[in-house]
């Protein structure tokens, strides 16, 4: 990894994020922590709203001291607390990632999933209405918002929404809620808001339950056999920094008043990175030099077998495109895992991966 150059910035405008007040919800989670770290690296003034980290071994805790982050432990279901926090921080940009993000947990707690994902978003947007400085809002939903018939055709932003399981459906409901707030409240105030739909993200520091790569790495650490529910399921796998780059670019273009910015945009990998669960696991085992898996029997909650995203709109309207193929994505993830197990400074290591990714982006995103 090359050393971090603190003078580098992201995107076409090197000064855009420096000193900008940014509110990130879900900052103690996997994607949120990576985003908060990147924004801190860019010199932004970041406030985070989230529940406490579920475990101390996830990326948020492993990144150590957060000098550039105002971390506030708030439940997004608490409307008064969320609205008060938005008013108190008076952000320029809101990046809403906070969510219940697991499909199987959605089956176990469907009401809580809708409460967090739908009403939590309503509370954030209600707070934005009363925050005079907000210039743009990006709400992150999911690649699973689409009404998936299993045909395998890559979904475009104009496809029907509304998959059946509670998590996916709650994210589709969030899309409808955002559209309503855009038309009824934020649009008339001149505050642009867009939704971002990302593929299955992979990267260092993810320790969530029932996610493929974390499960594989936990099995390796424990010398256990990994049990796969659906080894033939195909997903659009991408490194966590890929969609985060998209969120940052999308927010910047909204602030700048770019009329070509879509209301909703997919951020997914190239077609070659849409691979089966078993393919991904086998590659992880090749990178680590060990590991076994078997098909888990018994009845399982239903999940879509095929899921692909068409990210043409992000390429055409934003100039965004993925930079890492699946092999690189998994190699970066295993490198992070190894470094953490060897006692490395994970903040420095993560910043080095961000710096390397910025080099891949270059001076702009196109």
mmCIF file of C-alpha atoms in Angstrom:
data_model
loop_
_atom_site.group_PDB
_atom_site.id
_atom_site.type_symbol
_atom_site.label_atom_id
_atom_site.label_comp_id
_atom_site.label_asym_id
_atom_site.label_seq_id
_atom_site.Cartn_x
_atom_site.Cartn_y
_atom_site.Cartn_z
ATOM 1 C CA UNK A 1 0.000 0.000 0.000
ATOM 2 C CA UNK A 2 1.307 3.490 -0.830
ATOM 3 C CA UNK A 3 1.467 6.093 1.957
ATOM 4 C CA UNK A 4 -1.562 8.309 2.388
ATOM 5 C CA UNK A 5 -1.215 11.762 0.836
ATOM 6 C CA UNK A 6 -3.376 14.046 2.981
ATOM 7 C CA UNK A 7 -3.470 16.693 0.236
ATOM 8 C CA UNK A 8 -5.374 14.457 -2.170
ATOM 9 C CA UNK A 9 -9.097 14.868 -2.583
ATOM 10 C CA UNK A 10 -11.836 12.999 -4.359
ATOM 11 C CA UNK A 11 -13.660 13.813 -7.559
ATOM 12 C CA UNK A 12 -13.504 16.515 -10.145
ATOM 13 C CA UNK A 13 -13.452 19.381 -7.597
ATOM 14 C CA UNK A 14 -10.598 18.832 -5.165
ATOM 15 C CA UNK A 15 -11.944 21.368 -2.686
ATOM 16 C CA UNK A 16 -15.609 20.368 -2.668
ATOM 17 C CA UNK A 17 -15.665 18.291 0.528
ATOM 18 C CA UNK A 18 -13.065 20.194 2.518
ATOM 19 C CA UNK A 19 -14.675 21.809 5.619
ATOM 20 C CA UNK A 20 -18.163 20.945 4.337
ATOM 21 C CA UNK A 21 -20.671 19.977 7.051
ATOM 22 C CA UNK A 22 -21.867 16.459 6.280
ATOM 23 C CA UNK A 23 -24.398 14.374 8.189
ATOM 24 C CA UNK A 24 -23.986 10.598 7.787
ATOM 25 C CA UNK A 25 -26.581 8.264 9.265
ATOM 26 C CA UNK A 26 -25.515 4.719 10.026
ATOM 27 C CA UNK A 27 -21.895 5.730 10.582
ATOM 28 C CA UNK A 28 -21.216 2.879 13.028
ATOM 29 C CA UNK A 29 -22.096 0.273 10.399
ATOM 30 C CA UNK A 30 -19.900 -1.219 7.699
ATOM 31 C CA UNK A 31 -20.581 1.150 4.792
ATOM 32 C CA UNK A 32 -21.201 4.117 7.057
ATOM 33 C CA UNK A 33 -17.855 3.773 8.834
ATOM 34 C CA UNK A 34 -15.960 3.558 5.547
ATOM 35 C CA UNK A 35 -17.843 6.644 4.309
ATOM 36 C CA UNK A 36 -17.169 8.597 7.508
ATOM 37 C CA UNK A 37 -13.469 7.696 7.281
ATOM 38 C CA UNK A 38 -13.283 8.818 3.650
ATOM 39 C CA UNK A 39 -15.028 12.100 4.424
ATOM 40 C CA UNK A 40 -12.736 12.672 7.413
ATOM 41 C CA UNK A 41 -9.767 12.034 5.097
ATOM 42 C CA UNK A 42 -11.179 14.631 2.681
ATOM 43 C CA UNK A 43 -11.348 17.219 5.457
ATOM 44 C CA UNK A 44 -15.122 17.333 5.845
ATOM 45 C CA UNK A 45 -16.783 18.160 9.158
ATOM 46 C CA UNK A 46 -18.736 14.961 9.757
ATOM 47 C CA UNK A 47 -21.576 14.238 12.159
ATOM 48 C CA UNK A 48 -22.812 10.665 12.485
ATOM 49 C CA UNK A 49 -26.189 9.451 13.749
ATOM 50 C CA UNK A 50 -26.512 5.739 14.473
ATOM 51 C CA UNK A 51 -27.072 3.005 17.005
ATOM 52 C CA UNK A 52 -23.986 1.768 18.890
ATOM 53 C CA UNK A 53 -21.844 -0.725 16.932
ATOM 54 C CA UNK A 54 -23.281 -4.216 17.311
ATOM 55 C CA UNK A 55 -19.849 -5.717 18.013
ATOM 56 C CA UNK A 56 -16.454 -4.254 18.963
ATOM 57 C CA UNK A 57 -14.658 -6.146 16.178
ATOM 58 C CA UNK A 58 -16.338 -4.314 13.295
ATOM 59 C CA UNK A 59 -14.680 -1.595 11.297
ATOM 60 C CA UNK A 60 -16.002 1.350 13.321
ATOM 61 C CA UNK A 61 -14.352 0.163 16.526
ATOM 62 C CA UNK A 62 -11.196 -1.037 14.808
ATOM 63 C CA UNK A 63 -10.547 2.362 13.232
ATOM 64 C CA UNK A 64 -9.617 3.799 16.624
ATOM 65 C CA UNK A 65 -9.790 7.534 17.353
ATOM 66 C CA UNK A 66 -12.218 9.630 15.304
ATOM 67 C CA UNK A 67 -10.816 13.152 15.436
ATOM 68 C CA UNK A 68 -12.947 14.531 12.609
ATOM 69 C CA UNK A 69 -16.264 12.889 13.543
ATOM 70 C CA UNK A 70 -19.023 14.062 15.869
ATOM 71 C CA UNK A 71 -20.508 10.658 16.697
ATOM 72 C CA UNK A 72 -24.036 10.734 18.140
ATOM 73 C CA UNK A 73 -25.746 7.539 19.279
ATOM 74 C CA UNK A 74 -29.359 8.007 18.213
ATOM 75 C CA UNK A 75 -32.056 5.548 17.169
ATOM 76 C CA UNK A 76 -33.520 6.660 13.829
ATOM 77 C CA UNK A 77 -36.926 5.521 15.066
ATOM 78 C CA UNK A 78 -36.834 8.326 17.655
ATOM 79 C CA UNK A 79 -38.350 11.155 15.621
ATOM 80 C CA UNK A 80 -37.729 13.929 18.143
ATOM 81 C CA UNK A 81 -34.074 12.959 18.639
ATOM 82 C CA UNK A 82 -33.378 12.709 14.911
ATOM 83 C CA UNK A 83 -35.065 16.007 14.045
ATOM 84 C CA UNK A 84 -33.267 17.773 16.894
ATOM 85 C CA UNK A 85 -29.892 16.367 15.799
ATOM 86 C CA UNK A 86 -30.369 17.508 12.204
ATOM 87 C CA UNK A 87 -31.302 20.983 13.428
ATOM 88 C CA UNK A 88 -28.331 21.122 15.783
ATOM 89 C CA UNK A 89 -25.747 20.112 13.174
ATOM 90 C CA UNK A 90 -27.313 22.159 10.314
ATOM 91 C CA UNK A 91 -25.513 20.123 7.610
ATOM 92 C CA UNK A 92 -24.787 21.116 4.027
ATOM 93 C CA UNK A 93 -25.140 17.532 2.777
ATOM 94 C CA UNK A 94 -27.052 14.567 4.224
ATOM 95 C CA UNK A 95 -25.983 11.017 3.329
ATOM 96 C CA UNK A 96 -28.591 8.663 4.771
ATOM 97 C CA UNK A 97 -27.232 5.121 5.090
ATOM 98 C CA UNK A 98 -28.761 4.138 8.452
ATOM 99 C CA UNK A 99 -30.917 1.031 8.103
ATOM 100 C CA UNK A 100 -31.716 -2.501 9.165
ATOM 101 C CA UNK A 101 -29.738 -4.014 6.297
ATOM 102 C CA UNK A 102 -30.091 -7.806 6.593
ATOM 103 C CA UNK A 103 -32.581 -9.938 4.671
ATOM 104 C CA UNK A 104 -32.856 -12.737 7.234
ATOM 105 C CA UNK A 105 -33.210 -10.297 10.135
ATOM 106 C CA UNK A 106 -36.063 -8.750 8.172
ATOM 107 C CA UNK A 107 -37.907 -12.067 8.365
ATOM 108 C CA UNK A 108 -37.227 -12.313 12.120
ATOM 109 C CA UNK A 109 -38.286 -8.706 12.853
ATOM 110 C CA UNK A 110 -40.378 -7.384 9.976
ATOM 111 C CA UNK A 111 -42.069 -4.593 11.948
ATOM 112 C CA UNK A 112 -38.762 -3.322 13.309
ATOM 113 C CA UNK A 113 -37.301 -3.461 9.800
ATOM 114 C CA UNK A 114 -40.066 -1.294 8.341
ATOM 115 C CA UNK A 115 -39.930 1.008 11.352
ATOM 116 C CA UNK A 116 -36.202 1.638 10.929
ATOM 117 C CA UNK A 117 -36.004 1.721 7.154
ATOM 118 C CA UNK A 118 -39.195 3.581 6.299
ATOM 119 C CA UNK A 119 -40.069 5.689 9.342
ATOM 120 C CA UNK A 120 -36.388 6.282 10.123
ATOM 121 C CA UNK A 121 -36.025 7.802 6.667
ATOM 122 C CA UNK A 122 -39.149 9.903 7.199
ATOM 123 C CA UNK A 123 -37.658 11.269 10.427
ATOM 124 C CA UNK A 124 -34.393 12.204 8.691
ATOM 125 C CA UNK A 125 -36.217 13.944 5.852
ATOM 126 C CA UNK A 126 -38.523 15.701 8.292
ATOM 127 C CA UNK A 127 -35.420 17.067 9.977
ATOM 128 C CA UNK A 128 -34.026 18.181 6.608
ATOM 129 C CA UNK A 129 -37.173 20.227 5.964
ATOM 130 C CA UNK A 130 -36.332 22.454 8.918
ATOM 131 C CA UNK A 131 -32.556 22.654 8.307
ATOM 132 C CA UNK A 132 -31.883 25.777 6.236
ATOM 133 C CA UNK A 133 -28.329 24.923 5.144
ATOM 134 C CA UNK A 134 -29.050 21.548 3.499
ATOM 135 C CA UNK A 135 -28.188 21.663 -0.194
ATOM 136 C CA UNK A 136 -28.551 17.969 -1.100
ATOM 137 C CA UNK A 137 -29.711 14.633 0.285
ATOM 138 C CA UNK A 138 -28.695 11.146 -0.857
ATOM 139 C CA UNK A 139 -30.776 8.273 0.516
ATOM 140 C CA UNK A 140 -29.181 4.843 0.128
ATOM 141 C CA UNK A 141 -31.614 1.997 -0.461
ATOM 142 C CA UNK A 142 -30.617 -1.333 -2.058
ATOM 143 C CA UNK A 143 -30.255 -3.329 -5.250
ATOM 144 C CA UNK A 144 -33.044 -5.488 -3.800
ATOM 145 C CA UNK A 145 -35.763 -2.836 -4.249
ATOM 146 C CA UNK A 146 -36.776 -4.254 -7.629
ATOM 147 C CA UNK A 147 -39.702 -6.616 -8.198
ATOM 148 C CA UNK A 148 -37.430 -9.536 -9.046
ATOM 149 C CA UNK A 149 -38.988 -12.210 -11.256
ATOM 150 C CA UNK A 150 -35.790 -14.267 -11.285
ATOM 151 C CA UNK A 151 -35.252 -13.891 -15.024
ATOM 152 C CA UNK A 152 -31.761 -12.503 -14.496
ATOM 153 C CA UNK A 153 -32.139 -9.399 -16.673
ATOM 154 C CA UNK A 154 -30.104 -6.511 -15.207
ATOM 155 C CA UNK A 155 -32.473 -4.070 -13.509
ATOM 156 C CA UNK A 156 -32.651 -0.448 -14.630
ATOM 157 C CA UNK A 157 -33.890 2.439 -12.512
ATOM 158 C CA UNK A 158 -37.233 2.517 -14.333
ATOM 159 C CA UNK A 159 -38.093 -1.106 -13.512
ATOM 160 C CA UNK A 160 -40.976 -1.821 -11.103
ATOM 161 C CA UNK A 161 -40.156 -1.813 -7.388
ATOM 162 C CA UNK A 162 -41.361 -4.084 -4.633
ATOM 163 C CA UNK A 163 -39.691 -7.424 -3.952
ATOM 164 C CA UNK A 164 -41.478 -9.665 -1.467
ATOM 165 C CA UNK A 165 -39.261 -10.189 1.591
ATOM 166 C CA UNK A 166 -39.604 -7.592 4.382
ATOM 167 C CA UNK A 167 -36.120 -6.087 4.052
ATOM 168 C CA UNK A 168 -36.291 -5.663 0.277
ATOM 169 C CA UNK A 169 -39.868 -4.453 0.396
ATOM 170 C CA UNK A 170 -39.075 -1.941 3.136
ATOM 171 C CA UNK A 171 -36.380 -0.457 0.907
ATOM 172 C CA UNK A 172 -38.848 -0.231 -1.990
ATOM 173 C CA UNK A 173 -41.237 1.564 0.367
ATOM 174 C CA UNK A 174 -38.376 3.912 1.251
ATOM 175 C CA UNK A 175 -38.003 4.746 -2.436
ATOM 176 C CA UNK A 176 -41.692 5.686 -2.602
ATOM 177 C CA UNK A 177 -41.393 7.751 0.568
ATOM 178 C CA UNK A 178 -38.436 9.685 -0.846
ATOM 179 C CA UNK A 179 -40.355 10.361 -4.052
ATOM 180 C CA UNK A 180 -43.231 11.764 -1.981
ATOM 181 C CA UNK A 181 -40.937 14.005 0.094
ATOM 182 C CA UNK A 182 -39.212 15.194 -3.070
ATOM 183 C CA UNK A 183 -42.519 16.199 -4.627
ATOM 184 C CA UNK A 184 -44.292 17.479 -1.532
ATOM 185 C CA UNK A 185 -41.701 19.040 0.758
ATOM 186 C CA UNK A 186 -38.057 19.128 -0.357
ATOM 187 C CA UNK A 187 -38.492 19.922 -4.039
ATOM 188 C CA UNK A 188 -40.586 23.049 -3.362
ATOM 189 C CA UNK A 189 -37.859 24.197 -0.940
ATOM 190 C CA UNK A 190 -35.208 23.726 -3.613
ATOM 191 C CA UNK A 191 -33.477 20.823 -1.825
ATOM 192 C CA UNK A 192 -32.567 18.045 -4.293
ATOM 193 C CA UNK A 193 -32.824 14.463 -3.045
ATOM 194 C CA UNK A 194 -31.819 11.293 -4.879
ATOM 195 C CA UNK A 195 -31.749 7.596 -4.019
ATOM 196 C CA UNK A 196 -28.795 5.275 -4.600
ATOM 197 C CA UNK A 197 -29.171 1.541 -5.200
ATOM 198 C CA UNK A 198 -25.933 -0.405 -4.749
ATOM 199 C CA UNK A 199 -24.970 -4.003 -5.313
ATOM 200 C CA UNK A 200 -23.715 -6.463 -2.699
ATOM 201 C CA UNK A 201 -20.794 -4.701 -1.032
ATOM 202 C CA UNK A 202 -17.649 -6.456 0.158
ATOM 203 C CA UNK A 203 -14.694 -5.060 2.064
ATOM 204 C CA UNK A 204 -12.618 -5.053 5.208
ATOM 205 C CA UNK A 205 -14.286 -4.776 8.580
ATOM 206 C CA UNK A 206 -17.705 -6.185 7.742
ATOM 207 C CA UNK A 207 -18.723 -8.540 10.555
ATOM 208 C CA UNK A 208 -22.491 -8.630 9.984
ATOM 209 C CA UNK A 209 -24.304 -11.910 10.427
ATOM 210 C CA UNK A 210 -25.570 -13.796 7.374
ATOM 211 C CA UNK A 211 -23.298 -12.025 4.889
ATOM 212 C CA UNK A 212 -21.264 -14.267 2.653
ATOM 213 C CA UNK A 213 -17.690 -12.995 2.921
ATOM 214 C CA UNK A 214 -17.814 -12.254 6.675
ATOM 215 C CA UNK A 215 -19.289 -15.733 7.201
ATOM 216 C CA UNK A 216 -16.511 -17.256 5.087
ATOM 217 C CA UNK A 217 -13.777 -15.421 6.997
ATOM 218 C CA UNK A 218 -15.313 -16.366 10.350
ATOM 219 C CA UNK A 219 -15.385 -20.011 9.259
ATOM 220 C CA UNK A 220 -11.737 -19.806 8.247
ATOM 221 C CA UNK A 221 -10.737 -18.219 11.566
ATOM 222 C CA UNK A 222 -12.554 -20.974 13.470
ATOM 223 C CA UNK A 223 -11.392 -23.759 11.110
ATOM 224 C CA UNK A 224 -15.038 -24.599 10.467
ATOM 225 C CA UNK A 225 -16.795 -25.728 7.312
ATOM 226 C CA UNK A 226 -18.778 -22.875 5.754
ATOM 227 C CA UNK A 227 -22.430 -23.770 5.167
ATOM 228 C CA UNK A 228 -24.070 -22.046 2.208
ATOM 229 C CA UNK A 229 -27.831 -21.620 1.977
ATOM 230 C CA UNK A 230 -27.929 -20.991 -1.772
ATOM 231 C CA UNK A 231 -24.557 -21.608 -3.447
ATOM 232 C CA UNK A 232 -25.901 -21.045 -6.971
ATOM 233 C CA UNK A 233 -27.428 -17.622 -6.254
ATOM 234 C CA UNK A 234 -25.915 -14.868 -8.422
ATOM 235 C CA UNK A 235 -25.271 -11.394 -6.991
ATOM 236 C CA UNK A 236 -23.560 -8.175 -8.170
ATOM 237 C CA UNK A 237 -20.468 -8.130 -5.922
ATOM 238 C CA UNK A 238 -18.463 -4.911 -5.503
ATOM 239 C CA UNK A 239 -15.947 -3.383 -3.131
ATOM 240 C CA UNK A 240 -17.470 -1.009 -0.593
ATOM 241 C CA UNK A 241 -15.487 1.958 -1.933
ATOM 242 C CA UNK A 242 -17.155 1.649 -5.351
ATOM 243 C CA UNK A 243 -20.685 2.704 -4.330
ATOM 244 C CA UNK A 244 -19.328 5.148 -1.744
ATOM 245 C CA UNK A 245 -17.523 6.931 -4.569
ATOM 246 C CA UNK A 246 -20.873 7.040 -6.326
ATOM 247 C CA UNK A 247 -22.661 8.497 -3.304
ATOM 248 C CA UNK A 248 -20.052 11.236 -2.950
ATOM 249 C CA UNK A 249 -20.216 12.081 -6.630
ATOM 250 C CA UNK A 250 -24.018 12.023 -6.646
ATOM 251 C CA UNK A 251 -24.178 14.392 -3.667
ATOM 252 C CA UNK A 252 -21.655 16.756 -5.225
ATOM 253 C CA UNK A 253 -23.566 16.936 -8.499
ATOM 254 C CA UNK A 254 -26.810 17.602 -6.640
ATOM 255 C CA UNK A 255 -25.230 20.476 -4.709
ATOM 256 C CA UNK A 256 -23.845 21.885 -7.937
ATOM 257 C CA UNK A 257 -27.312 21.903 -9.482
ATOM 258 C CA UNK A 258 -26.529 19.482 -12.312
ATOM 259 C CA UNK A 259 -29.873 18.999 -14.047
ATOM 260 C CA UNK A 260 -28.713 15.685 -15.571
ATOM 261 C CA UNK A 261 -28.610 13.981 -12.174
ATOM 262 C CA UNK A 262 -31.276 11.248 -11.967
ATOM 263 C CA UNK A 263 -33.672 10.906 -9.046
ATOM 264 C CA UNK A 264 -32.527 7.300 -8.562
ATOM 265 C CA UNK A 265 -29.323 5.643 -9.699
ATOM 266 C CA UNK A 266 -27.821 2.156 -9.650
ATOM 267 C CA UNK A 267 -24.210 1.673 -8.597
ATOM 268 C CA UNK A 268 -23.267 -1.876 -9.531
ATOM 269 C CA UNK A 269 -20.221 -3.780 -10.787
ATOM 270 C CA UNK A 270 -19.365 -4.834 -14.312
ATOM 271 C CA UNK A 271 -21.114 -7.944 -15.597
ATOM 272 C CA UNK A 272 -18.030 -10.104 -14.944
ATOM 273 C CA UNK A 273 -18.409 -9.429 -11.205
ATOM 274 C CA UNK A 274 -21.966 -10.791 -11.116
ATOM 275 C CA UNK A 275 -21.022 -14.244 -9.906
ATOM 276 C CA UNK A 276 -22.477 -17.105 -7.897
ATOM 277 C CA UNK A 277 -22.109 -17.444 -4.146
ATOM 278 C CA UNK A 278 -19.996 -20.576 -4.567
ATOM 279 C CA UNK A 279 -17.676 -18.794 -7.033
ATOM 280 C CA UNK A 280 -17.050 -16.014 -4.514
ATOM 281 C CA UNK A 281 -16.393 -18.436 -1.670
ATOM 282 C CA UNK A 282 -14.013 -20.495 -3.772
ATOM 283 C CA UNK A 283 -12.043 -17.368 -4.664
ATOM 284 C CA UNK A 284 -11.808 -16.370 -0.976
ATOM 285 C CA UNK A 285 -10.506 -19.837 -0.155
ATOM 286 C CA UNK A 286 -7.935 -19.602 -2.956
ATOM 287 C CA UNK A 287 -6.715 -16.272 -1.584
ATOM 288 C CA UNK A 288 -6.395 -17.630 1.951
ATOM 289 C CA UNK A 289 -5.045 -21.017 0.920
ATOM 290 C CA UNK A 290 -7.609 -23.011 2.869
ATOM 291 C CA UNK A 291 -11.311 -23.491 3.525
ATOM 292 C CA UNK A 292 -14.207 -25.834 2.792
ATOM 293 C CA UNK A 293 -17.906 -25.310 2.198
ATOM 294 C CA UNK A 294 -21.000 -27.455 1.991
ATOM 295 C CA UNK A 295 -24.613 -26.881 1.034
ATOM 296 C CA UNK A 296 -26.745 -26.199 4.118
ATOM 297 C CA UNK A 297 -29.836 -28.353 4.142
ATOM 298 C CA UNK A 298 -33.235 -27.671 5.633
ATOM 299 C CA UNK A 299 -35.858 -25.058 4.974
ATOM 300 C CA UNK A 300 -34.554 -21.534 4.373
ATOM 301 C CA UNK A 301 -36.328 -18.188 3.970
ATOM 302 C CA UNK A 302 -36.827 -17.474 0.252
ATOM 303 C CA UNK A 303 -34.291 -15.230 -1.480
ATOM 304 C CA UNK A 304 -33.916 -14.185 -5.104
ATOM 305 C CA UNK A 305 -31.732 -16.569 -7.119
ATOM 306 C CA UNK A 306 -30.567 -14.036 -9.711
ATOM 307 C CA UNK A 307 -29.860 -10.336 -9.188
ATOM 308 C CA UNK A 308 -28.049 -8.010 -11.588
ATOM 309 C CA UNK A 309 -27.913 -4.233 -11.916
ATOM 310 C CA UNK A 310 -27.634 -2.068 -15.014
ATOM 311 C CA UNK A 311 -25.475 0.928 -14.054
ATOM 312 C CA UNK A 312 -25.557 2.626 -17.466
ATOM 313 C CA UNK A 313 -27.288 5.681 -16.036
ATOM 314 C CA UNK A 314 -24.494 6.265 -13.518
ATOM 315 C CA UNK A 315 -21.959 6.047 -16.321
ATOM 316 C CA UNK A 316 -23.864 8.315 -18.704
ATOM 317 C CA UNK A 317 -25.143 10.988 -16.302
ATOM 318 C CA UNK A 318 -22.438 11.009 -13.619
ATOM 319 C CA UNK A 319 -19.333 9.607 -15.298
ATOM 320 C CA UNK A 320 -19.074 6.964 -12.565
ATOM 321 C CA UNK A 321 -17.793 3.485 -13.300
ATOM 322 C CA UNK A 322 -16.440 0.620 -11.194
ATOM 323 C CA UNK A 323 -12.650 0.356 -10.864
ATOM 324 C CA UNK A 324 -12.091 -3.031 -9.183
ATOM 325 C CA UNK A 325 -12.988 -6.403 -10.647
ATOM 326 C CA UNK A 326 -14.126 -9.243 -8.421
ATOM 327 C CA UNK A 327 -10.634 -10.698 -7.988
ATOM 328 C CA UNK A 328 -9.280 -7.342 -6.794
ATOM 329 C CA UNK A 329 -12.334 -6.760 -4.600
ATOM 330 C CA UNK A 330 -11.849 -10.037 -2.768
ATOM 331 C CA UNK A 331 -8.065 -9.611 -2.602
ATOM 332 C CA UNK A 332 -8.458 -6.178 -0.959
ATOM 333 C CA UNK A 333 -10.924 -7.682 1.507
ATOM 334 C CA UNK A 334 -8.693 -10.628 2.428
ATOM 335 C CA UNK A 335 -5.689 -8.279 2.733
ATOM 336 C CA UNK A 336 -7.647 -6.168 5.245
ATOM 337 C CA UNK A 337 -8.666 -9.283 7.188
ATOM 338 C CA UNK A 338 -5.087 -10.535 7.321
ATOM 339 C CA UNK A 339 -3.753 -7.149 8.429
ATOM 340 C CA UNK A 340 -6.304 -6.963 11.223
ATOM 341 C CA UNK A 341 -5.433 -10.472 12.426
ATOM 342 C CA UNK A 342 -1.750 -9.511 12.433
ATOM 343 C CA UNK A 343 -2.375 -6.475 14.628
ATOM 344 C CA UNK A 344 -1.884 -3.739 12.042
ATOM 345 C CA UNK A 345 -3.061 -0.156 12.515
ATOM 346 C CA UNK A 346 -6.384 -0.566 10.736
ATOM 347 C CA UNK A 347 -7.065 3.137 10.399
ATOM 348 C CA UNK A 348 -3.771 3.572 8.544
ATOM 349 C CA UNK A 349 -4.404 0.441 6.482
ATOM 350 C CA UNK A 350 -7.929 1.540 5.563
ATOM 351 C CA UNK A 351 -6.749 5.028 4.631
ATOM 352 C CA UNK A 352 -4.092 3.433 2.431
ATOM 353 C CA UNK A 353 -6.787 1.447 0.610
ATOM 354 C CA UNK A 354 -8.783 4.656 0.158
ATOM 355 C CA UNK A 355 -5.695 6.421 -1.201
ATOM 356 C CA UNK A 356 -5.054 3.569 -3.630
ATOM 357 C CA UNK A 357 -8.658 3.712 -4.769
ATOM 358 C CA UNK A 358 -8.369 7.468 -5.277
ATOM 359 C CA UNK A 359 -5.364 6.786 -7.500
ATOM 360 C CA UNK A 360 -7.542 4.483 -9.571
ATOM 361 C CA UNK A 361 -10.131 7.247 -9.885
ATOM 362 C CA UNK A 362 -7.477 9.793 -10.838
ATOM 363 C CA UNK A 363 -8.297 13.477 -10.970
ATOM 364 C CA UNK A 364 -11.936 12.812 -11.775
ATOM 365 C CA UNK A 365 -14.506 10.030 -11.706
ATOM 366 C CA UNK A 366 -14.936 9.345 -15.433
#
